[in-house]
Amino acid sequence: EPEVTQTPSHQVTQMGQEVILRCVPISNHLYFYWYRQILGQKVEFLVSFYNNEISEKSEIFDDQFSVERPDGSNFTLKIRSTKLEDSAMYFCARGGAMNTEAFFGQGTRLTVV
Amino acid sequence: RKEVEQDPGPFNVPEGATVAFNCTYSNSASQSFFWYRQDCRKEPKLLMSVYSSGNEDGRFTAQLNRASQYISLLIRDSKLSDSATYLCVVKGQAGTALIFGKGTTLSVSS
């Protein structure tokens, strides 16, 4: 059983379009993360979200990215104007009990054409 | 210098073999250490945490050497189902991001 549920599992979008990736936690947790993995490369941190606010973000997380938890449950990653190089697997994760380890959702495969 | 370095492999071993993976990390302030497993095109899954005293979970043994900034994973009696990519992961204080290595690929054959 996944720790978090991500939708959609696969999205194809045209360059320049906006996409919204969704993550629904199974349990009520405070820490959430978005990571991405470009095919053949390592898993890269994008942003962490604690208590409904961004707590840390990487250099990758520039102005074209945003995160929200609009209804206190669903957790979204928005990419405003997609580029070809945004094609990747995007993983949502929740923090563990001590918020050391993280448990990942099954990911959304984003393909920008 | 890369934050977390791993030998990419692949390691090709027969069933029943013992295989060891190594990892080094650059940030001496790192506080938590993990091995994750990733199957092709799937999400990373936590295999085990790594403690300074060393820890074992069945056929898997992890070791941490803080002085050398070195982490290891030993898999005994390899199974076909162990075939995957093993990711070395480090983290600063609670709430900070996990930093992943690129992974070491293991292929176990019959």
Short mmCIF file of C-alpha atoms in Angstrom, two decimals:
data_model
loop_
_atom_site.label_atom_id
_atom_site.label_comp_id
_atom_site.label_asym_id
_atom_site.label_seq_id
_atom_site.Cartn_x
_atom_site.Cartn_y
_atom_site.Cartn_z
CA GLU A 1 0.00 0.00 0.00
CA PRO A 2 1.50 3.34 -1.04
CA GLU A 3 2.28 5.86 1.63
CA VAL A 4 0.97 8.61 -0.56
CA THR A 5 -1.14 8.44 -3.72
CA GLN A 6 -0.05 10.40 -6.74
CA THR A 7 -2.14 11.38 -9.75
CA PRO A 8 -1.92 11.17 -12.65
CA SER A 9 0.44 8.24 -13.08
CA HIS A 10 1.49 9.57 -16.48
CA GLN A 11 0.97 12.96 -18.08
CA VAL A 12 1.97 14.14 -21.53
CA THR A 13 1.96 17.86 -22.10
CA GLN A 14 3.09 20.32 -24.73
CA MET A 15 6.01 22.58 -24.06
CA GLY A 16 4.88 25.85 -22.50
CA GLN A 17 1.77 24.37 -20.92
CA GLU A 18 1.06 24.35 -17.19
CA VAL A 19 0.79 21.05 -15.35
CA ILE A 20 -0.42 20.22 -11.87
CA LEU A 21 0.75 17.05 -10.18
CA ARG A 22 -1.20 15.82 -7.19
CA CYS A 23 -0.32 13.94 -4.05
CA VAL A 24 -2.75 12.67 -1.45
CA PRO A 25 -1.32 11.46 1.85
CA ILE A 26 -2.84 8.33 3.35
CA SER A 27 -2.37 9.52 6.90
CA ASN A 28 -2.17 12.93 8.47
CA HIS A 29 1.48 13.92 8.27
CA LEU A 30 3.16 17.28 8.51
CA TYR A 31 6.26 16.89 6.35
CA PHE A 32 6.01 16.40 2.59
CA TYR A 33 8.54 16.46 -0.15
CA TRP A 34 8.68 16.61 -3.91
CA TYR A 35 11.56 14.97 -5.72
CA ARG A 36 12.19 14.37 -9.39
CA GLN A 37 14.21 11.83 -11.32
CA ILE A 38 15.20 12.42 -14.90
CA LEU A 39 15.54 9.13 -16.76
CA GLY A 40 18.89 7.52 -15.99
CA GLN A 41 19.83 10.11 -13.39
CA LYS A 42 19.67 10.36 -9.63
CA VAL A 43 16.71 11.33 -7.51
CA GLU A 44 16.84 15.11 -6.93
CA PHE A 45 15.23 17.13 -4.18
CA LEU A 46 12.86 19.90 -5.23
CA VAL A 47 11.04 21.21 -2.16
CA SER A 48 9.94 20.33 1.35
CA PHE A 49 6.68 21.44 2.88
CA TYR A 50 6.03 21.59 6.60
CA ASN A 51 2.84 22.61 8.28
CA ASN A 52 1.50 24.09 5.05
CA GLU A 53 4.59 26.16 4.29
CA ILE A 54 7.74 25.66 2.22
CA SER A 55 10.57 24.79 4.60
CA GLU A 56 13.38 24.18 2.13
CA LYS A 57 13.84 24.29 -1.63
CA SER A 58 16.60 23.42 -4.03
CA GLU A 59 18.13 25.42 -6.86
CA ILE A 60 15.96 23.43 -9.27
CA PHE A 61 12.81 24.80 -7.64
CA ASP A 62 12.77 28.12 -9.48
CA ASP A 63 9.94 30.52 -10.21
CA GLN A 64 8.23 28.15 -12.62
CA PHE A 65 7.49 25.76 -9.74
CA SER A 66 5.03 26.18 -6.91
CA VAL A 67 3.53 23.97 -4.24
CA GLU A 68 0.24 24.22 -2.42
CA ARG A 69 -1.94 22.34 -0.04
CA PRO A 70 -5.16 24.07 -0.96
CA ASP A 71 -7.64 21.99 1.05
CA GLY A 72 -5.41 20.74 3.85
CA SER A 73 -5.23 17.32 2.29
CA ASN A 74 -4.19 17.26 -1.38
CA PHE A 75 -0.67 18.47 -1.98
CA THR A 76 0.10 19.83 -5.45
CA LEU A 77 3.18 20.67 -7.49
CA LYS A 78 2.55 23.13 -10.30
CA ILE A 79 4.93 23.70 -13.18
CA ARG A 80 3.89 26.92 -14.89
CA SER A 81 5.46 26.74 -18.32
CA THR A 82 6.89 23.33 -18.98
CA LYS A 83 10.16 22.82 -20.82
CA LEU A 84 11.42 19.70 -22.54
CA GLU A 85 13.93 19.23 -19.73
CA ASP A 86 11.11 19.00 -17.17
CA SER A 87 10.39 15.51 -18.49
CA ALA A 88 11.00 13.24 -15.51
CA MET A 89 9.41 11.12 -12.80
CA TYR A 90 8.06 13.33 -10.04
CA PHE A 91 7.79 11.72 -6.63
CA CYS A 92 5.86 12.97 -3.64
CA ALA A 93 7.04 11.70 -0.27
CA ARG A 94 6.03 12.04 3.33
CA GLY A 95 8.34 12.21 6.31
CA GLY A 96 8.64 9.28 8.70
CA ALA A 97 7.81 9.29 12.40
CA MET A 98 10.99 11.15 13.33
CA ASN A 99 11.03 12.89 9.96
CA THR A 100 14.36 11.33 9.10
CA GLU A 101 13.43 8.79 6.45
CA ALA A 102 10.88 9.46 3.71
CA PHE A 103 8.25 7.26 2.12
CA PHE A 104 7.55 7.78 -1.54
CA GLY A 105 4.49 7.65 -3.71
CA GLN A 106 4.48 5.75 -6.96
CA GLY A 107 5.31 8.85 -8.95
CA THR A 108 3.97 10.77 -11.92
CA ARG A 109 5.79 10.36 -15.19
CA LEU A 110 5.75 13.72 -16.93
CA THR A 111 6.56 13.83 -20.62
CA VAL A 112 6.92 17.25 -22.23
CA VAL A 113 6.74 17.21 -26.02
CA ARG B 1 32.76 17.01 -5.37
CA LYS B 2 29.53 15.01 -5.58
CA GLU B 3 27.53 14.90 -2.34
CA VAL B 4 26.93 11.15 -2.36
CA GLU B 5 29.03 8.90 -4.53
CA GLN B 6 28.41 5.29 -5.42
CA ASP B 7 29.95 2.83 -7.84
CA PRO B 8 27.23 2.57 -10.51
CA GLY B 9 28.01 -1.07 -11.28
CA PRO B 10 26.39 -3.12 -12.62
CA PHE B 11 27.19 -5.90 -10.22
CA ASN B 12 26.30 -9.21 -11.84
CA VAL B 13 26.27 -12.06 -9.34
CA PRO B 14 24.87 -15.60 -9.18
CA GLU B 15 22.16 -16.59 -6.73
CA GLY B 16 23.58 -17.25 -3.31
CA ALA B 17 26.50 -14.89 -3.69
CA THR B 18 27.48 -12.23 -1.18
CA VAL B 19 27.81 -8.73 -2.59
CA ALA B 20 28.90 -5.46 -1.01
CA PHE B 21 28.14 -1.89 -2.05
CA ASN B 22 30.00 1.17 -0.87
CA CYS B 23 29.13 4.81 -0.69
CA THR B 24 30.90 8.00 0.38
CA TYR B 25 29.35 11.31 1.32
CA SER B 26 30.87 14.78 1.38
CA ASN B 27 28.90 16.61 4.07
CA SER B 28 30.36 15.81 7.47
CA ALA B 29 27.27 17.38 9.11
CA SER B 30 25.04 14.62 7.73
CA GLN B 31 23.07 13.00 10.52
CA SER B 32 20.94 10.24 9.05
CA PHE B 33 21.86 7.55 6.58
CA PHE B 34 19.80 5.09 4.60
CA TRP B 35 19.80 2.52 1.88
CA TYR B 36 16.85 2.63 -0.48
CA ARG B 37 16.00 0.16 -3.18
CA GLN B 38 14.60 1.19 -6.55
CA ASP B 39 13.18 -1.15 -9.14
CA CYS B 40 13.10 -0.04 -12.76
CA ARG B 41 10.77 2.94 -13.23
CA LYS B 42 9.40 2.59 -9.70
CA GLU B 43 9.63 4.71 -6.60
CA PRO B 44 12.52 4.42 -4.13
CA LYS B 45 11.62 2.19 -1.20
CA LEU B 46 13.35 2.31 2.16
CA LEU B 47 15.48 -0.78 2.65
CA MET B 48 17.09 0.11 5.96
CA SER B 49 18.46 2.90 8.06
CA VAL B 50 22.17 2.85 8.84
CA TYR B 51 23.46 3.33 12.36
CA SER B 52 26.96 4.01 13.63
CA SER B 53 27.02 0.71 15.48
CA GLY B 54 26.10 -1.18 12.33
CA ASN B 55 22.80 -2.93 11.87
CA GLU B 56 21.44 -6.05 10.31
CA ASP B 57 18.08 -6.95 8.84
CA GLY B 58 17.96 -10.54 7.73
CA ARG B 59 20.39 -10.96 4.84
CA PHE B 60 21.22 -7.27 4.77
CA THR B 61 23.93 -5.61 6.88
CA ALA B 62 24.68 -1.91 6.85
CA GLN B 63 27.72 -0.15 8.28
CA LEU B 64 28.56 3.50 8.81
CA ASN B 65 32.00 5.01 9.34
CA ARG B 66 31.51 8.66 10.23
CA ALA B 67 35.24 9.40 10.39
CA SER B 68 35.72 8.21 6.81
CA GLN B 69 32.25 9.38 5.69
CA TYR B 70 31.66 5.93 4.30
CA ILE B 71 28.56 3.72 4.21
CA SER B 72 28.31 0.11 3.15
CA LEU B 73 25.62 -2.47 2.43
CA LEU B 74 26.27 -6.19 2.45
CA ILE B 75 23.79 -8.62 0.93
CA ARG B 76 24.27 -12.28 1.77
CA ASP B 77 22.73 -15.24 -0.06
CA SER B 78 21.54 -13.11 -2.97
CA LYS B 79 18.12 -13.87 -4.42
CA LEU B 80 16.82 -13.18 -7.91
CA SER B 81 14.40 -10.73 -6.30
CA ASP B 82 17.32 -8.66 -4.99
CA SER B 83 17.95 -7.43 -8.54
CA ALA B 84 17.42 -3.67 -8.36
CA THR B 85 19.26 -0.39 -7.98
CA TYR B 86 20.46 0.36 -4.45
CA LEU B 87 20.50 4.01 -3.49
CA CYS B 88 22.72 5.43 -0.78
CA VAL B 89 20.96 8.34 0.92
CA VAL B 90 22.08 10.88 3.51
CA LYS B 91 20.25 13.61 5.36
CA GLY B 92 21.04 16.56 7.59
CA GLN B 93 18.88 17.38 10.57
CA ALA B 94 15.22 16.38 10.78
CA GLY B 95 13.15 18.19 8.22
CA THR B 96 15.93 18.66 5.69
CA ALA B 97 16.09 16.98 2.34
CA LEU B 98 17.32 13.50 1.56
CA ILE B 99 20.37 13.56 -0.71
CA PHE B 100 20.57 10.58 -3.04
CA GLY B 101 23.47 8.88 -4.69
CA LYS B 102 23.00 7.81 -8.26
CA GLY B 103 22.67 4.19 -7.21
CA THR B 104 24.39 0.88 -7.73
CA THR B 105 22.72 -1.65 -10.00
CA LEU B 106 22.62 -5.28 -8.92
CA SER B 107 21.67 -8.12 -11.20
CA VAL B 108 21.30 -11.57 -9.64
CA SER B 109 21.13 -14.47 -12.05
CA SER B 110 20.23 -18.14 -11.65
#
